Short mmCIF file of N, CA and C in Angstrom, two decimals:
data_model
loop_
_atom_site.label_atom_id
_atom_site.label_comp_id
_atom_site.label_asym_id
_atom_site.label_seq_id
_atom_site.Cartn_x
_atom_site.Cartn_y
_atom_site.Cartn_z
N UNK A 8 0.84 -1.17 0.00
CA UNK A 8 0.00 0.00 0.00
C UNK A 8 0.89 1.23 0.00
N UNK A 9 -0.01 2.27 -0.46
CA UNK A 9 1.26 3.44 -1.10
C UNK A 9 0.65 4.46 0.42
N UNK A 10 1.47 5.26 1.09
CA UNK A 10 1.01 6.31 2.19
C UNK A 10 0.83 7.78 1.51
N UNK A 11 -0.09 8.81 1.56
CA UNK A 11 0.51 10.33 0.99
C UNK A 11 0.41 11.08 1.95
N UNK A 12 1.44 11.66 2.60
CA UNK A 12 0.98 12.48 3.78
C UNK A 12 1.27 13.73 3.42
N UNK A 13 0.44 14.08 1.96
CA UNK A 13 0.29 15.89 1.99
C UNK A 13 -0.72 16.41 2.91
N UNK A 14 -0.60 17.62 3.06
CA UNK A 14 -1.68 18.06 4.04
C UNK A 14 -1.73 17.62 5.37
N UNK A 15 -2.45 17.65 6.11
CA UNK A 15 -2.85 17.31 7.74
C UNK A 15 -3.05 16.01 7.93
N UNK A 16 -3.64 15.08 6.31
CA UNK A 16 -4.15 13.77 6.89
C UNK A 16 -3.00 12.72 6.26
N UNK A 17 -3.48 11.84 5.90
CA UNK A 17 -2.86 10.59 4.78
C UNK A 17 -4.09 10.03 4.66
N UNK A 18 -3.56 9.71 3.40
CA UNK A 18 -4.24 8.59 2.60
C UNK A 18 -3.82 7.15 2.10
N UNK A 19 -3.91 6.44 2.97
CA UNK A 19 -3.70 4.87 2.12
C UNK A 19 -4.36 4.25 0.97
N UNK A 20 -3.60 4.28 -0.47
CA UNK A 20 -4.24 3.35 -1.28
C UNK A 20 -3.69 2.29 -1.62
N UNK A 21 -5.07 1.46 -2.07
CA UNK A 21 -4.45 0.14 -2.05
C UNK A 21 -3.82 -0.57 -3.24
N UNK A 22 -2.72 -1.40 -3.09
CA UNK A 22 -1.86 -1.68 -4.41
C UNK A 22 -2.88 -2.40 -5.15
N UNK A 23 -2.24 -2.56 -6.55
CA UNK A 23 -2.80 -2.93 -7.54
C UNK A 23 -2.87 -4.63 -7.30
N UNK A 24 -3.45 -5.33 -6.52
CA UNK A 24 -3.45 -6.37 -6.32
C UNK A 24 -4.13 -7.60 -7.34
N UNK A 25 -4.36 -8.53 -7.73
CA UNK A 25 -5.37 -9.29 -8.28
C UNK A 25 -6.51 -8.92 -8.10
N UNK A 26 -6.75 -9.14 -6.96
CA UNK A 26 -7.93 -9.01 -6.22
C UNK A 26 -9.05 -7.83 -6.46
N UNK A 27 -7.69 -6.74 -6.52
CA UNK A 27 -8.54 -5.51 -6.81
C UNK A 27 -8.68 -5.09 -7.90
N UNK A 28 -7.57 -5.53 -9.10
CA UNK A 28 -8.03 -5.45 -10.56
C UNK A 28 -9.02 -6.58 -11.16
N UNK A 29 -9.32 -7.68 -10.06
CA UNK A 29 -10.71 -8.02 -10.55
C UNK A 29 -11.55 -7.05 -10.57
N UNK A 30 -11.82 -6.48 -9.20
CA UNK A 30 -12.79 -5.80 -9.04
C UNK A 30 -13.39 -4.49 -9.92
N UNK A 31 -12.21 -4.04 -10.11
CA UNK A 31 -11.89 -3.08 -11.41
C UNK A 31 -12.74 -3.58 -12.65
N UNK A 32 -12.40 -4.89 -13.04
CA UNK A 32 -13.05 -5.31 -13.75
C UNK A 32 -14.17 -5.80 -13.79
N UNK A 33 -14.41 -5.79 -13.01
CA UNK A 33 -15.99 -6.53 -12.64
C UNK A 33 -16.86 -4.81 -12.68
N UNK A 34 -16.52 -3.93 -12.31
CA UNK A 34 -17.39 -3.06 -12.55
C UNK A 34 -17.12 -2.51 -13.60
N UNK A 35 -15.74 -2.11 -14.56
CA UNK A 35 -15.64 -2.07 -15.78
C UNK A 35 -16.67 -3.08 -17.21
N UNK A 36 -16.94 -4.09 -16.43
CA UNK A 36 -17.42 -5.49 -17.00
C UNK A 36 -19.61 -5.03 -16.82
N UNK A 37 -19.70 -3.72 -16.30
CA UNK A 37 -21.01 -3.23 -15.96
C UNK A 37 -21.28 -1.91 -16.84
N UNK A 38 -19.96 -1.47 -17.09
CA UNK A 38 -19.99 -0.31 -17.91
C UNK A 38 -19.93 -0.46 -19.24
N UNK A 39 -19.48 -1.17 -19.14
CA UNK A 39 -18.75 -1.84 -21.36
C UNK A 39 -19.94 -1.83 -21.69
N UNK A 40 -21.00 -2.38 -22.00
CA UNK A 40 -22.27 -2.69 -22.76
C UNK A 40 -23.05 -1.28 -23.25
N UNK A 41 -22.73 -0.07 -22.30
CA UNK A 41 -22.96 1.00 -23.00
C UNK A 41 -22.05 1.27 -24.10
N UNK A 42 -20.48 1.20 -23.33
CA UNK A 42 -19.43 1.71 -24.49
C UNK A 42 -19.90 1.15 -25.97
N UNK A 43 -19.52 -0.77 -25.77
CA UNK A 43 -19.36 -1.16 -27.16
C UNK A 43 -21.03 -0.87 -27.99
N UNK A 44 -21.86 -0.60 -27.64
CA UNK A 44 -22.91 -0.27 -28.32
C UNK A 44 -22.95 0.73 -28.83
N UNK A 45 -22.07 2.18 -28.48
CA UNK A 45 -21.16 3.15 -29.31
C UNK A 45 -20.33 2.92 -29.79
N UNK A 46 -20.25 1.49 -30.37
CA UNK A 46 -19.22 1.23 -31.01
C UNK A 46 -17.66 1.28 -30.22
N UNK A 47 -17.57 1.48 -29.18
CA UNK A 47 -16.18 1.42 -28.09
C UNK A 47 -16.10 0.51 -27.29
N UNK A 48 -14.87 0.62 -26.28
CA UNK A 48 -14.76 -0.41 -25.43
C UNK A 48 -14.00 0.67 -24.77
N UNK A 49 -13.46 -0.23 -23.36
CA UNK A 49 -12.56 -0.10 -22.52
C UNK A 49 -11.53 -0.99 -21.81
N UNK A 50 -10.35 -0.66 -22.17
CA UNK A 50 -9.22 -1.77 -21.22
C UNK A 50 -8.68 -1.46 -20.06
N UNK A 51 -8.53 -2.11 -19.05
CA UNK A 51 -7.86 -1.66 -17.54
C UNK A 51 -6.45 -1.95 -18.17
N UNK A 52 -5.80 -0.89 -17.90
CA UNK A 52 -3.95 -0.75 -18.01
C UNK A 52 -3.30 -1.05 -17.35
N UNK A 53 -3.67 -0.13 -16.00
CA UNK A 53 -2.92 -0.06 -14.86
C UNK A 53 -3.64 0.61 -13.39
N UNK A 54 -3.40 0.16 -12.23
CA UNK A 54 -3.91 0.96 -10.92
C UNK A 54 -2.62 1.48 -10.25
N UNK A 55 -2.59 2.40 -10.19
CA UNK A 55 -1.81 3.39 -9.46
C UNK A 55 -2.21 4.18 -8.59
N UNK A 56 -1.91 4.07 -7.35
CA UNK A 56 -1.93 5.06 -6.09
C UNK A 56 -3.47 5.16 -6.04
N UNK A 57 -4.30 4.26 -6.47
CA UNK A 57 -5.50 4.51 -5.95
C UNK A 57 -6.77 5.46 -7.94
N UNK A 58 -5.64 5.23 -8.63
CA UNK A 58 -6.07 5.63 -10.17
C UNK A 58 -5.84 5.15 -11.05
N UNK A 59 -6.94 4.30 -12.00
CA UNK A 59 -7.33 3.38 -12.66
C UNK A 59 -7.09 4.01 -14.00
N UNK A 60 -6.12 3.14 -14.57
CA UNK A 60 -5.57 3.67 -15.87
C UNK A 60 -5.88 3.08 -16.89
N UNK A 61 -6.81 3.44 -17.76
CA UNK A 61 -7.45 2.95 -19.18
C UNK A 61 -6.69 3.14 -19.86
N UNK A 62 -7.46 2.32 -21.43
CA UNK A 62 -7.90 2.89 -22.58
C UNK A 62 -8.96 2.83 -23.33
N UNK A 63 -9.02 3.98 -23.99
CA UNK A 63 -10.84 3.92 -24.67
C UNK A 63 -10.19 3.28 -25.89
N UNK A 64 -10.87 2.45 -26.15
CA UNK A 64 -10.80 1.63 -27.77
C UNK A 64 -11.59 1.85 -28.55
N UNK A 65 -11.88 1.66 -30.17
CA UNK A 65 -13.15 2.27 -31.13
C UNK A 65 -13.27 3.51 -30.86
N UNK A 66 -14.87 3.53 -31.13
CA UNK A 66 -14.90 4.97 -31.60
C UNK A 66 -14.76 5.38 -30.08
N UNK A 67 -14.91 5.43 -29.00
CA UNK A 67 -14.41 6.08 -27.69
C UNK A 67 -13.42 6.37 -27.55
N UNK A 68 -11.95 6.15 -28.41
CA UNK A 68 -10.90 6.67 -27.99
C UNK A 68 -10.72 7.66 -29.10
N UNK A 69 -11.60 8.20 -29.81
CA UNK A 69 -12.04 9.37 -30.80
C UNK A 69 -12.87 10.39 -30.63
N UNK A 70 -13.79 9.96 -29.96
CA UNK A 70 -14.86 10.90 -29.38
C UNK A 70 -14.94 12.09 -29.01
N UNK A 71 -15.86 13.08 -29.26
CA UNK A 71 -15.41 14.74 -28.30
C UNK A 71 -15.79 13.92 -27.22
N UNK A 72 -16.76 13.14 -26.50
CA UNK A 72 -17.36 13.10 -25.35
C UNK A 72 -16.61 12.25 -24.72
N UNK A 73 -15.82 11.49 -24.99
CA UNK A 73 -14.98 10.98 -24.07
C UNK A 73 -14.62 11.34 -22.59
N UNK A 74 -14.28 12.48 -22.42
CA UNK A 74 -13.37 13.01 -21.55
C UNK A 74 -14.95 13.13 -20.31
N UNK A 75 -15.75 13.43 -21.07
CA UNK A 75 -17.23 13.12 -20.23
C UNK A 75 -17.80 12.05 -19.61
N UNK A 76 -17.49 10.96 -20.59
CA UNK A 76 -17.45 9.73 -19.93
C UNK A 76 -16.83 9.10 -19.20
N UNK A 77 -15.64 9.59 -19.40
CA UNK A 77 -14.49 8.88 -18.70
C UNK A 77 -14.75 9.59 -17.06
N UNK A 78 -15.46 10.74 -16.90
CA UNK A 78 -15.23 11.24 -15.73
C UNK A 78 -16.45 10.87 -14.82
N UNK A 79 -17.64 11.34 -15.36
CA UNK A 79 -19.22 11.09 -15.04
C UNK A 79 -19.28 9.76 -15.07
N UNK A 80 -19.26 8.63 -16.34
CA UNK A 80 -19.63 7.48 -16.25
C UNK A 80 -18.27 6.94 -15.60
N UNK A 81 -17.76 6.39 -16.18
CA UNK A 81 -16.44 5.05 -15.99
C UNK A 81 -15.92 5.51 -14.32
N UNK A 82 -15.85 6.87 -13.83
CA UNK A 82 -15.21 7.59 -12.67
C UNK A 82 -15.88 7.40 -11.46
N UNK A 83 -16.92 7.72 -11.97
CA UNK A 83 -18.21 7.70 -10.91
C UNK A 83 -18.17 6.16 -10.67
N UNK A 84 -18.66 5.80 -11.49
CA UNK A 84 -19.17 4.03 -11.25
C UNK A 84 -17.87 3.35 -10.51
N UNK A 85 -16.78 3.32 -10.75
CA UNK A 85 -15.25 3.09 -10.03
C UNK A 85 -15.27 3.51 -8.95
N UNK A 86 -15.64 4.79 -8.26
CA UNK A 86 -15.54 5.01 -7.21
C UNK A 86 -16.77 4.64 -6.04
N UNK A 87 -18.20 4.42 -6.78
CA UNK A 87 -19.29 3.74 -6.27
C UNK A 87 -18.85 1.92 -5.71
N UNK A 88 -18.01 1.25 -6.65
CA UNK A 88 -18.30 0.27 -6.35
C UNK A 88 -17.13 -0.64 -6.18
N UNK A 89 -15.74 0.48 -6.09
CA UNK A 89 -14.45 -0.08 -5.88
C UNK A 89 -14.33 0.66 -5.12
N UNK A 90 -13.83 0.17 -3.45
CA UNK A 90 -13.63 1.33 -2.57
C UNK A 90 -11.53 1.25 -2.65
N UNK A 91 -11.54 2.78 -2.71
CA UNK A 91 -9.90 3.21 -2.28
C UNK A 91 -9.66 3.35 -4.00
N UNK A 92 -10.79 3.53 -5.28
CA UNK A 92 -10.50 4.04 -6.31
C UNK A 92 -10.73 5.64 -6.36
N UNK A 93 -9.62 6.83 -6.39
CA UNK A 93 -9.89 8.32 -6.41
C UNK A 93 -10.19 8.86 -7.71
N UNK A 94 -9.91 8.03 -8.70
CA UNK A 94 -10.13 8.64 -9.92
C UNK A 94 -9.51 7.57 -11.42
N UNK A 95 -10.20 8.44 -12.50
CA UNK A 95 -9.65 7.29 -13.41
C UNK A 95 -8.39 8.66 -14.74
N UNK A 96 -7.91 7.89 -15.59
CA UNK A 96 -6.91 8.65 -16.68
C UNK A 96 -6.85 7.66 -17.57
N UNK A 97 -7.41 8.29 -18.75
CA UNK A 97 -7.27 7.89 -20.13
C UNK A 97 -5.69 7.60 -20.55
N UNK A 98 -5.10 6.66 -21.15
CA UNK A 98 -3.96 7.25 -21.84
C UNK A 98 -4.03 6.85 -22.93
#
């Protein structure tokens, strides 16, 4: 587990374990059925420090709205249902 002690508090996130890039995927695996029906997808890359590193595939890694989805949908839903996920990044 990684520590950040900016500021007054810390934050522990949790390493990129199996366990938790199932989980990643398992709620990634809830979101896809919208993507690929826009013709896109999504791949888990990498988890870092608590931030889930994609890529949009098809037409989602083209999109103006991407950067919308990636934050509102794919962000939101990651942080609803993976706890110790802070955020997600396209690359």
């Amino acid at each position: 587990m990684t520590v950040d002690f900016e500021g007054q508090g810390f934050r522990v996130y949790p390493q990129a374990t199996p366990e938790l890039r199932g989980k990643v995927e398992k709620a990634l695996d809830h979101i896809r059925p919208a993507l690929v029906a826009d013709g896109g997808n999504i791949e888990l890359v990498d988890i870092v420090d608590g931030v889930v590193r994609v890529r949009l595939k098809g037409a989602c890694g083209s999109c103006p709205s991407a950067a919308v989805t990636l934050k509102q949908g794919v962000e939101r839903t990651l942080k609803e249902r993976v706890q110790g996920i802070i955020g997600v990044e396209a690359l």
